[in-house]
Coordinates of C-alpha atoms and ligand atoms in Angstrom, one line a residue:
Chain A
V1080 CA 0.0 0.5 -0.6
I1081 CA 3.0 1.9 0.4
R1082 CA 6.1 2.3 -1.6
A1083 CA 8.4 5.2 -1.4
T1084 CA 11.8 5.1 -3.5
N1085 CA 15.0 6.8 -2.5
L1086 CA 13.1 9.5 -0.3
R1087 CA 15.5 12.7 0.2
K1088 CA 14.8 15.9 2.6
T1089 CA 16.8 18.6 2.4
Y1090 CA 16.7 21.9 3.9
R1091 CA 18.4 25.1 3.0
M1092 CA 19.6 27.1 5.6
G1093 CA 21.7 30.0 4.7
E1094 CA 24.0 29.0 2.7
V1095 CA 24.6 25.0 3.8
D1096 CA 22.4 22.3 3.3
L1097 CA 21.2 20.2 5.4
E1098 CA 20.4 16.7 4.1
V1099 CA 17.7 14.8 6.9
L1100 CA 16.8 12.1 4.4
K1101 CA 19.2 10.3 2.1
G1102 CA 16.8 7.9 0.3
V1103 CA 15.2 5.8 2.0
D1104 CA 13.4 3.1 0.6
L1105 CA 10.0 1.9 2.2
E1106 CA 7.2 -0.6 1.4
I1107 CA 4.2 -1.5 3.8
E1108 CA 1.9 -3.7 2.6
R1109 CA -1.9 -3.2 3.7
G1110 CA -2.7 -4.1 6.9
E1111 CA 0.6 -4.2 7.3
Y1112 CA 2.2 -3.3 12.0
V1113 CA 5.5 -1.5 11.1
A1114 CA 7.3 0.5 13.7
I1115 CA 10.4 2.7 13.2
M1116 CA 13.2 3.2 15.2
G1117 CA 15.6 5.4 15.5
P1118 CA 18.2 8.1 17.5
S1119 CA 17.0 11.6 18.1
G1120 CA 17.1 13.5 15.1
S1121 CA 17.6 10.5 12.6
G1122 CA 14.4 12.0 10.6
K1123 CA 11.6 9.3 11.4
S1124 CA 8.9 12.6 11.7
T1125 CA 10.2 14.1 8.7
L1126 CA 9.7 10.8 6.6
M1127 CA 6.2 9.9 8.6
N1128 CA 5.1 14.1 6.9
I1129 CA 5.8 12.4 4.0
L1130 CA 4.4 9.4 3.9
G1131 CA 1.2 10.6 5.9
C1132 CA 1.2 13.7 2.4
L1133 CA 1.7 16.7 4.8
D1134 CA 4.8 17.5 3.3
V1135 CA 7.2 16.6 0.0
P1136 CA 10.1 14.9 -0.1
T1137 CA 12.9 17.2 -1.9
A1138 CA 13.6 13.5 -4.1
G1139 CA 12.3 10.8 -4.7
R1140 CA 9.0 9.0 -5.4
Y1141 CA 6.3 7.4 -2.8
L1142 CA 3.4 5.1 -4.2
L1143 CA 0.2 5.6 -1.6
E1144 CA -2.0 2.6 -2.8
G1145 CA -0.9 2.7 -6.8
R1146 CA -0.9 6.5 -6.8
E1147 CA 1.7 9.1 -7.4
V1148 CA 1.5 11.4 -4.8
S1149 CA 3.8 14.3 -7.2
A1150 CA 0.7 14.2 -9.1
L1151 CA -2.3 14.5 -7.4
R1152 CA -4.5 17.3 -7.2
E1153 CA -4.6 19.7 -4.4
D1154 CA -8.2 17.9 -3.7
E1155 CA -7.0 14.8 -4.3
L1156 CA -4.5 15.0 -1.4
A1157 CA -6.7 16.7 0.5
E1158 CA -9.2 13.2 0.0
V1159 CA -6.2 10.9 1.4
R1160 CA -5.3 13.2 4.1
G1161 CA -9.2 13.1 5.3
R1162 CA -10.2 9.9 5.2
R1163 CA -7.6 8.1 4.0
I1164 CA -5.2 8.6 6.6
G1165 CA -4.9 9.2 10.3
F1166 CA -2.0 11.5 11.9
V1167 CA -0.5 11.4 15.2
F1168 CA 1.9 13.9 15.9
Q1169 CA 4.5 14.2 18.2
T1170 CA 3.5 17.6 19.3
F1171 CA -0.4 16.5 18.9
N1172 CA -1.6 19.5 17.5
L1173 CA -4.6 19.7 19.3
L1174 CA -6.9 23.2 18.1
P1175 CA -6.4 25.0 21.4
R1176 CA -9.9 26.8 20.8
A1177 CA -11.7 23.3 21.2
S1178 CA -12.7 21.3 23.2
A1179 CA -11.5 17.3 23.2
L1180 CA -14.9 16.5 21.6
E1181 CA -14.9 19.2 19.2
N1182 CA -11.1 18.7 18.7
V1183 CA -12.3 14.2 17.6
T1184 CA -15.8 16.1 15.9
L1185 CA -14.3 18.4 13.8
P1186 CA -12.6 15.7 10.9
L1187 CA -15.8 13.8 11.3
Y1188 CA -17.8 17.2 10.4
Y1189 CA -15.4 17.3 7.0
Q1190 CA -16.7 14.1 6.2
R1191 CA -20.0 14.6 6.6
A1192 CA -20.4 11.6 9.0
A1193 CA -24.0 10.0 9.9
H1194 CA -23.7 10.8 14.1
P1195 CA -20.2 13.1 14.3
R1196 CA -20.4 13.2 17.9
E1197 CA -22.0 9.4 18.9
E1198 CA -18.3 8.9 17.1
A1199 CA -16.7 11.1 18.2
T1200 CA -17.3 10.9 22.6
R1201 CA -17.1 6.7 21.8
A1202 CA -13.7 7.9 19.8
L1203 CA -12.6 9.3 23.1
E1204 CA -13.7 6.9 25.7
S1205 CA -12.2 4.4 23.8
V1206 CA -9.5 6.2 25.2
G1207 CA -10.4 6.8 28.5
L1208 CA -11.1 10.2 28.1
A1209 CA -15.0 10.0 28.7
Q1210 CA -14.5 12.4 32.0
R1211 CA -12.4 14.6 29.9
L1212 CA -14.7 16.0 26.8
K1213 CA -15.3 19.4 27.9
H1214 CA -11.8 20.4 28.9
Y1215 CA -9.9 22.7 26.6
P1216 CA -6.3 21.3 25.7
S1217 CA -4.4 23.6 28.4
Q1218 CA -7.0 22.3 30.8
L1219 CA -5.8 18.5 29.7
S1220 CA -2.5 16.5 31.9
G1221 CA 0.1 16.0 28.6
G1222 CA -1.0 12.7 28.0
E1223 CA -4.8 13.5 28.0
R1224 CA -4.2 15.5 25.0
Q1225 CA -1.3 13.0 23.6
R1226 CA -5.2 10.4 23.7
V1227 CA -7.3 13.3 21.8
A1228 CA -4.9 13.4 19.8
I1229 CA -4.6 9.3 19.1
A1230 CA -9.1 9.3 19.1
R1231 CA -8.8 12.1 16.5
A1232 CA -6.7 9.8 14.2
V1233 CA -9.1 6.9 14.4
V1234 CA -12.8 8.5 14.7
T1235 CA -12.7 8.7 10.4
R1236 CA -12.1 4.9 10.2
P1237 CA -9.3 5.5 8.1
A1238 CA -6.8 2.8 6.3
I1239 CA -3.9 3.7 6.9
V1240 CA -3.4 5.1 11.4
L1241 CA 1.0 6.8 11.4
A1242 CA 1.2 7.6 14.8
D1243 CA 4.7 9.4 15.7
E1244 CA 5.2 8.7 19.5
P1245 CA 2.3 8.0 20.8
T1246 CA 2.5 7.0 24.0
G1247 CA 5.6 8.5 25.2
N1248 CA 3.9 10.4 27.5
L1249 CA 1.8 7.8 28.7
D1250 CA 2.6 5.1 32.0
S1251 CA 2.4 1.9 30.9
R1252 CA -1.1 1.1 31.7
T1253 CA -2.5 3.5 29.9
G1254 CA 0.5 2.8 27.0
Q1255 CA -0.8 -0.5 26.9
E1256 CA -4.7 0.3 26.5
I1257 CA -3.1 2.4 23.3
L1258 CA -1.3 -0.2 22.4
E1259 CA -4.3 -2.4 22.4
L1260 CA -6.7 -0.2 20.5
F1261 CA -4.1 -0.5 17.6
D1262 CA -4.2 -4.2 17.6
A1263 CA -8.3 -4.3 17.3
L1264 CA -7.2 -1.8 13.8
S1265 CA -4.4 -3.8 12.9
L1266 CA -6.9 -7.4 13.1
R1267 CA -9.1 -4.5 10.9
E1268 CA -6.5 -4.4 8.6
V1269 CA -6.0 -1.1 9.5
T1270 CA -2.4 -0.6 8.3
I1271 CA -0.1 1.2 10.9
I1272 CA 3.0 2.8 11.1
L1273 CA 4.4 3.7 14.4
V1274 CA 7.5 5.7 15.8
T1275 CA 8.6 4.9 19.2
H1276 CA 11.4 4.8 21.0
D1277 CA 10.1 2.1 23.5
R1278 CA 11.6 -1.4 22.7
A1279 CA 8.8 -2.9 24.1
V1280 CA 6.3 -0.5 22.2
A1281 CA 8.3 -1.8 18.7
E1282 CA 8.3 -5.3 19.8
R1283 CA 4.3 -5.6 19.0
A1284 CA 4.7 -4.7 15.5
R1285 CA 5.6 -7.5 12.8
R1286 CA 8.5 -5.5 11.4
I1287 CA 11.4 -2.9 12.8
I1288 CA 12.5 -0.8 10.7
H1289 CA 15.3 1.2 11.7
L1290 CA 16.8 4.8 11.2
R1291 CA 20.3 6.4 11.3
D1292 CA 20.8 9.4 9.7
G1293 CA 18.3 9.5 7.2
L1294 CA 19.0 6.3 5.8
V1295 CA 16.9 2.8 6.5
S1296 CA 20.2 1.0 8.7
S1297 CA 18.9 -2.0 9.1
V1298 CA 15.2 -4.3 9.1
E1299 CA 13.9 -6.5 12.0
K1300 CA 11.7 -9.0 10.8
R1301 CA 9.2 -10.6 13.6
P1302 CA 8.2 -13.6 14.5
Chain B
V175 CA 14.4 22.0 51.2
I176 CA 11.2 21.4 50.0
R177 CA 8.8 21.2 52.4
A178 CA 4.5 20.8 51.9
T179 CA 1.8 20.0 53.2
N180 CA -1.5 19.1 52.5
L181 CA -1.2 20.6 49.1
R182 CA -4.5 21.1 47.6
K183 CA -5.7 21.9 43.3
T184 CA -8.9 21.8 42.7
Y185 CA -10.7 23.5 39.3
R186 CA -13.6 25.3 39.1
M187 CA -15.5 23.8 36.0
G188 CA -19.2 25.3 35.7
E189 CA -20.9 23.9 38.5
V190 CA -18.5 21.0 39.7
D191 CA -15.5 21.7 41.3
L192 CA -12.5 19.1 39.8
E193 CA -10.7 17.9 43.1
V194 CA -6.5 17.3 41.1
L195 CA -4.8 17.6 43.8
K196 CA -6.3 16.2 47.3
G197 CA -4.2 16.5 49.9
V198 CA -0.2 15.6 48.8
D199 CA 2.1 16.0 51.4
L200 CA 6.1 16.0 50.7
E201 CA 9.2 16.7 52.1
I202 CA 12.4 16.4 49.6
E203 CA 16.0 17.5 51.1
R204 CA 18.5 19.5 49.9
G205 CA 20.5 17.3 47.5
E206 CA 18.0 14.9 47.1
Y207 CA 17.3 12.9 43.7
V208 CA 13.9 12.3 43.7
A209 CA 11.4 11.0 41.2
I210 CA 7.7 11.3 40.8
M211 CA 5.3 8.1 38.9
G212 CA 2.1 7.8 38.4
P213 CA -0.6 7.3 35.9
S214 CA -1.3 9.8 33.4
G215 CA -3.9 12.6 35.3
S216 CA -2.8 11.5 38.5
G217 CA -1.7 15.6 39.3
K218 CA 2.0 15.4 39.0
S219 CA 2.5 17.9 36.2
T220 CA 0.3 19.8 38.7
L221 CA 2.0 19.2 41.8
M222 CA 5.3 20.2 39.8
N223 CA 4.0 23.6 39.0
I224 CA 3.4 24.6 42.7
L225 CA 6.7 23.0 43.5
G226 CA 8.6 25.2 39.9
C227 CA 6.7 28.7 41.7
L228 CA 4.4 28.2 38.7
D229 CA 1.1 28.2 40.0
V230 CA -0.5 28.5 44.0
P231 CA -2.2 25.3 45.1
T232 CA -6.1 25.8 46.5
A233 CA -4.9 25.0 50.1
G234 CA -2.0 23.7 51.8
R235 CA 1.2 25.1 52.8
Y236 CA 4.7 25.0 50.6
L237 CA 7.5 26.0 52.7
L238 CA 11.3 26.5 50.1
E239 CA 14.1 26.4 51.2
G240 CA 12.4 27.3 54.3
R241 CA 10.3 30.2 53.1
E242 CA 7.1 30.3 52.6
V243 CA 6.3 30.9 49.5
S244 CA 2.6 32.1 49.1
A245 CA 4.1 35.3 51.7
L246 CA 6.8 35.7 48.9
R247 CA 6.4 39.5 46.5
E248 CA 6.0 39.7 43.1
D249 CA 9.6 40.5 42.7
E250 CA 11.5 37.4 44.9
L251 CA 8.8 34.7 43.4
A252 CA 10.9 35.9 40.5
E253 CA 13.7 35.8 42.1
V254 CA 13.5 32.1 43.0
R255 CA 12.1 31.1 39.5
G256 CA 15.0 32.7 37.6
R257 CA 17.4 31.7 40.0
R258 CA 16.8 29.0 42.5
I259 CA 14.7 26.9 40.3
G260 CA 15.4 25.4 36.8
F261 CA 12.6 23.8 34.9
V262 CA 12.3 21.7 32.5
F263 CA 8.3 21.8 31.0
Q264 CA 6.2 18.4 29.6
T265 CA 5.7 20.3 26.1
F266 CA 8.9 22.3 26.9
N267 CA 7.6 25.9 26.3
L268 CA 10.3 27.5 24.3
L269 CA 9.5 30.9 23.1
P270 CA 8.9 29.7 18.6
R271 CA 10.5 33.0 17.3
A272 CA 14.2 32.8 18.8
S273 CA 16.6 30.4 18.1
A274 CA 18.0 27.6 20.5
L275 CA 20.7 29.4 21.2
E276 CA 18.5 32.5 22.0
N277 CA 16.3 30.6 23.9
V278 CA 18.8 29.1 26.2
T279 CA 20.9 32.6 26.7
L280 CA 17.4 34.2 27.5
P281 CA 17.9 32.8 30.8
L282 CA 20.9 34.5 31.4
Y283 CA 20.3 38.0 30.3
Y284 CA 17.6 38.1 33.2
Q285 CA 20.8 37.0 35.5
R286 CA 23.3 39.8 33.7
A287 CA 25.5 36.1 34.1
A288 CA 29.1 37.6 32.9
H289 CA 29.5 35.3 29.1
P290 CA 25.6 34.3 28.5
R291 CA 25.9 33.0 24.9
E292 CA 29.5 31.4 26.4
E293 CA 27.6 29.7 28.5
A294 CA 24.6 29.2 26.6
T295 CA 26.5 27.0 24.0
R296 CA 28.2 24.8 26.9
A297 CA 24.8 23.9 27.8
L298 CA 23.6 23.2 24.2
E299 CA 26.9 21.2 24.1
S300 CA 25.9 19.2 27.3
V301 CA 22.7 18.3 25.6
G302 CA 24.1 16.8 22.6
L303 CA 22.9 20.4 20.0
A304 CA 26.6 21.6 19.0
Q305 CA 24.9 21.5 15.4
R306 CA 21.5 23.2 15.8
L307 CA 22.4 26.5 17.4
K308 CA 20.5 28.5 14.6
H309 CA 17.6 26.5 14.2
Y310 CA 14.3 27.8 15.4
P311 CA 12.3 25.4 17.5
S312 CA 10.1 24.6 14.1
Q313 CA 12.7 23.4 12.8
L314 CA 14.0 20.9 15.5
S315 CA 13.1 17.5 16.1
G316 CA 10.6 16.6 19.3
G317 CA 13.9 15.5 21.0
E318 CA 15.9 18.3 19.9
R319 CA 13.2 21.0 21.5
Q320 CA 13.6 18.2 24.4
R321 CA 16.8 18.6 24.6
V322 CA 17.1 22.8 24.3
A323 CA 14.6 23.4 27.4
I324 CA 16.3 20.6 29.4
A325 CA 19.6 22.9 28.4
R326 CA 17.3 26.2 29.4
A327 CA 16.4 25.2 32.8
V328 CA 20.1 24.2 33.9
V329 CA 22.5 26.6 32.4
T330 CA 21.3 29.2 35.2
R331 CA 23.3 26.7 37.7
P332 CA 19.6 26.2 40.2
A333 CA 20.3 25.2 43.2
I334 CA 16.8 22.6 42.3
V335 CA 16.1 21.2 38.8
L336 CA 12.5 20.0 38.5
A337 CA 12.2 17.9 35.4
D338 CA 8.8 16.7 34.1
E339 CA 9.1 14.0 32.0
P340 CA 12.7 15.1 30.2
T341 CA 13.5 11.2 28.1
G342 CA 9.4 11.1 26.8
N343 CA 10.4 12.3 23.2
L344 CA 14.3 10.0 23.9
D345 CA 15.7 7.5 22.1
S346 CA 17.6 5.7 25.2
R347 CA 21.5 6.2 24.3
T348 CA 20.2 9.6 24.0
G349 CA 18.1 9.9 27.5
Q350 CA 20.7 8.1 29.0
E351 CA 23.6 11.5 28.5
I352 CA 20.0 13.3 29.3
L353 CA 20.3 10.9 32.9
E354 CA 23.5 11.6 33.0
L355 CA 23.9 15.0 33.1
F356 CA 21.7 14.7 35.8
D357 CA 23.8 12.5 37.9
A358 CA 26.7 15.0 37.3
L359 CA 23.9 17.6 38.7
S360 CA 23.3 16.2 41.9
L361 CA 27.1 15.8 42.5
R362 CA 27.3 18.7 43.1
E363 CA 24.9 19.2 45.6
V364 CA 21.7 20.3 42.8
T365 CA 18.3 18.9 43.8
I366 CA 16.6 16.7 40.9
I367 CA 12.6 16.4 41.1
L368 CA 11.6 13.8 37.9
V369 CA 8.8 13.3 36.7
T370 CA 9.4 10.1 34.5
H371 CA 6.9 7.4 33.1
D372 CA 9.9 5.4 32.3
R373 CA 10.5 3.2 35.4
A374 CA 14.3 2.8 33.9
V375 CA 15.0 6.7 34.5
A376 CA 12.6 6.0 37.9
E377 CA 15.4 4.0 39.6
R378 CA 18.1 6.3 38.9
A379 CA 16.9 8.6 42.1
R380 CA 17.2 7.9 45.5
R381 CA 13.2 8.0 46.2
I382 CA 10.6 7.0 44.1
I383 CA 6.6 9.2 44.7
H384 CA 3.9 7.8 43.3
L385 CA 1.3 9.5 43.5
R386 CA -2.3 8.2 42.6
D387 CA -6.0 9.9 41.3
G388 CA -4.7 13.1 43.2
L389 CA -2.5 11.8 46.4
V390 CA 0.8 10.1 47.4
S391 CA 0.1 6.4 47.0
S392 CA 3.1 5.2 48.8
V393 CA 6.9 5.9 48.4
E394 CA 9.8 3.8 47.3
K395 CA 13.2 4.2 48.9
R396 CA 15.9 3.1 46.7
P397 CA 19.1 1.6 48.3
Ligands
ATP1434 N1 12.6 23.0 8.9 C1 13.7 22.2 9.3 N2 15.0 22.9 8.4 C2 16.2 22.6 9.1 N3 16.1 21.3 9.7 C3 14.8 20.9 10.2 C4 14.1 21.3 9.6 N4 12.9 20.3 10.6 C5 13.8 19.0 11.0 N5 14.8 19.6 10.8 C6 15.8 19.0 11.4 O1 15.6 17.7 10.6 C7 15.9 15.9 11.6 C8 15.5 15.8 11.2 O2 14.2 15.7 12.7 P1 13.2 15.0 12.7 O3 11.8 15.6 13.4 O4 12.8 14.3 11.4 O5 13.3 14.1 14.1 P2 12.7 12.8 14.5 O6 13.4 11.4 14.3 O7 11.8 12.6 14.2 O8 13.2 13.0 16.0 P3 13.0 12.5 17.9 O9 13.4 11.3 17.8 O10 13.7 13.2 18.0 O11 11.3 13.4 17.2 C9 16.9 17.0 12.8 O12 18.3 17.4 13.3 C10 16.1 18.8 12.5 O13 16.6 19.4 13.4
ATP1435 N1 -6.9 24.1 34.3 C1 -7.3 23.0 34.3 N2 -8.7 22.8 34.4 C2 -9.8 21.7 34.6 N3 -9.0 20.5 34.6 C3 -7.1 20.7 34.8 C4 -6.6 21.3 34.8 N4 -5.1 20.5 34.4 C5 -5.8 20.0 34.3 N5 -6.2 19.9 34.9 C6 -6.8 17.7 34.6 O1 -6.3 17.8 35.8 C7 -5.8 16.4 36.3 C8 -4.4 16.1 36.1 O2 -3.2 16.9 35.1 P1 -1.6 17.4 35.2 O3 -1.3 17.5 34.3 O4 -1.0 17.2 36.1 O5 -1.6 15.1 35.3 P2 -0.4 14.3 34.6 O6 0.0 13.6 35.7 O7 0.9 15.1 34.3 O8 -0.9 13.5 33.5 P3 0.2 12.9 32.3 O9 1.1 11.8 33.2 O10 -0.5 12.3 31.6 O11 0.7 14.4 32.2 C9 -5.9 16.2 34.6 O12 -7.0 14.9 34.6 C10 -6.5 17.2 34.4 O13 -7.8 17.4 33.1
MG1436 MG1 10.4 13.3 15.4
MG1437 MG1 2.3 16.3 33.0

């Protein structure tokens, strides 16, 4: 479902070029559960943003569900981002002036879902936030904001979930609940790509891709 | 150095009162290295903000270095926050329009330090960011922003370091370097209070305080 070839990302900083991704090749099957690990600054979030169609590579090709992403029109891209992909950001990126419930309901309105508030409520319940629906992000703990971001990413029932360090702010028990949620999605054939620094989290996946200095350094296949 | 008695924190939400801290007692010696663990939403950051003089309790007493914090004048409070305490926020709180170097230099300007840029540069080098001094927060990875926040907290050589989940966005190797930095501070008699979800991180401390539902549920003394 994902085929990326020779992905490169370079930032111009003054007269210097900073090469962040230096030629990443990636192939992910539909319904596969993959983890990405690597040192801080190795390019994981940069890679995830490209896979999530939130950023464009400087070079290389990205085929998503068989379609060349660079060739998509703006409205087709919006469709992919809104319906095919659910993205959990490393820094959550919640709307500060909307409550938890409103944050999770918003993508459903864009989709013209049948019962947005009920579906958003259920998604928040599934991450343990039934008592926090009316709280604004500033009235939530770090781990609660992270869970609102997760609920928002899964409420639209996307085909692909991209989660950038989804358990970093969670105690192990709450983290377990989130991983069980991802397991359940995986059973329903959702493709899952998780960036994590936590080896225990990565071991839930069927394959662990190790990134180092903007390149894939190794790939672990799990039994 | 820290004596907190019956700390309570309650938020009014419409007609409902949400009790977040329900009577926390805490006594921390000068130079002690303490970890705080507990489920997401249990009140850890709320407690840290009170200990860091960034928030006031709804009830209870807080003596910092023998002085009643609620009785301090605004200028005395600013002095405590600026010189006695170094705070690493769970969500980093960097100035978006200042570079990494500027973010770390700023507290030194307030202190009228002798060589602010050199000291800030050294602090950033100590967290592995020598190559990122000119980057703005939006041009940094999650773990790099976290490390800028750490450098900023320690550059003023505070007597007390309060770190709210300082390794949550770091791979284990980079996290180790940060923990060694804290060990070095501890050797110099700096009082360290770390909130963490990572058991391995907590085990570096001499005492682990477990928070659950706004109360101290148990205290582990480490050998
Ligand atoms: N807009 C930008 N301009 C310049 N450099 C950037 C920009 N965005 C990211 N970088 C650099 O690219 C590198 C990779 O960033 P990225 O966010 O992908 O890392 P990461 O692997 O996700 O790290 P972490 O584990 O800390 O989250 C970092 O060293 C960062 O400083
Ligand atoms: N301004 C506020 N108004 C109302 N409720 C709040 C406010 N700030 C925090 N809370 C609530 O207080 C509780 C404790 O928050 P706190 O940030 O201290 O938790 P925490 O232990 O640090 O959690 P985490 O591990 O997720 O960071 C949370 O359930 C949160 O929803
Ligand atoms: Mg990242
Ligand atoms: Mg917290």
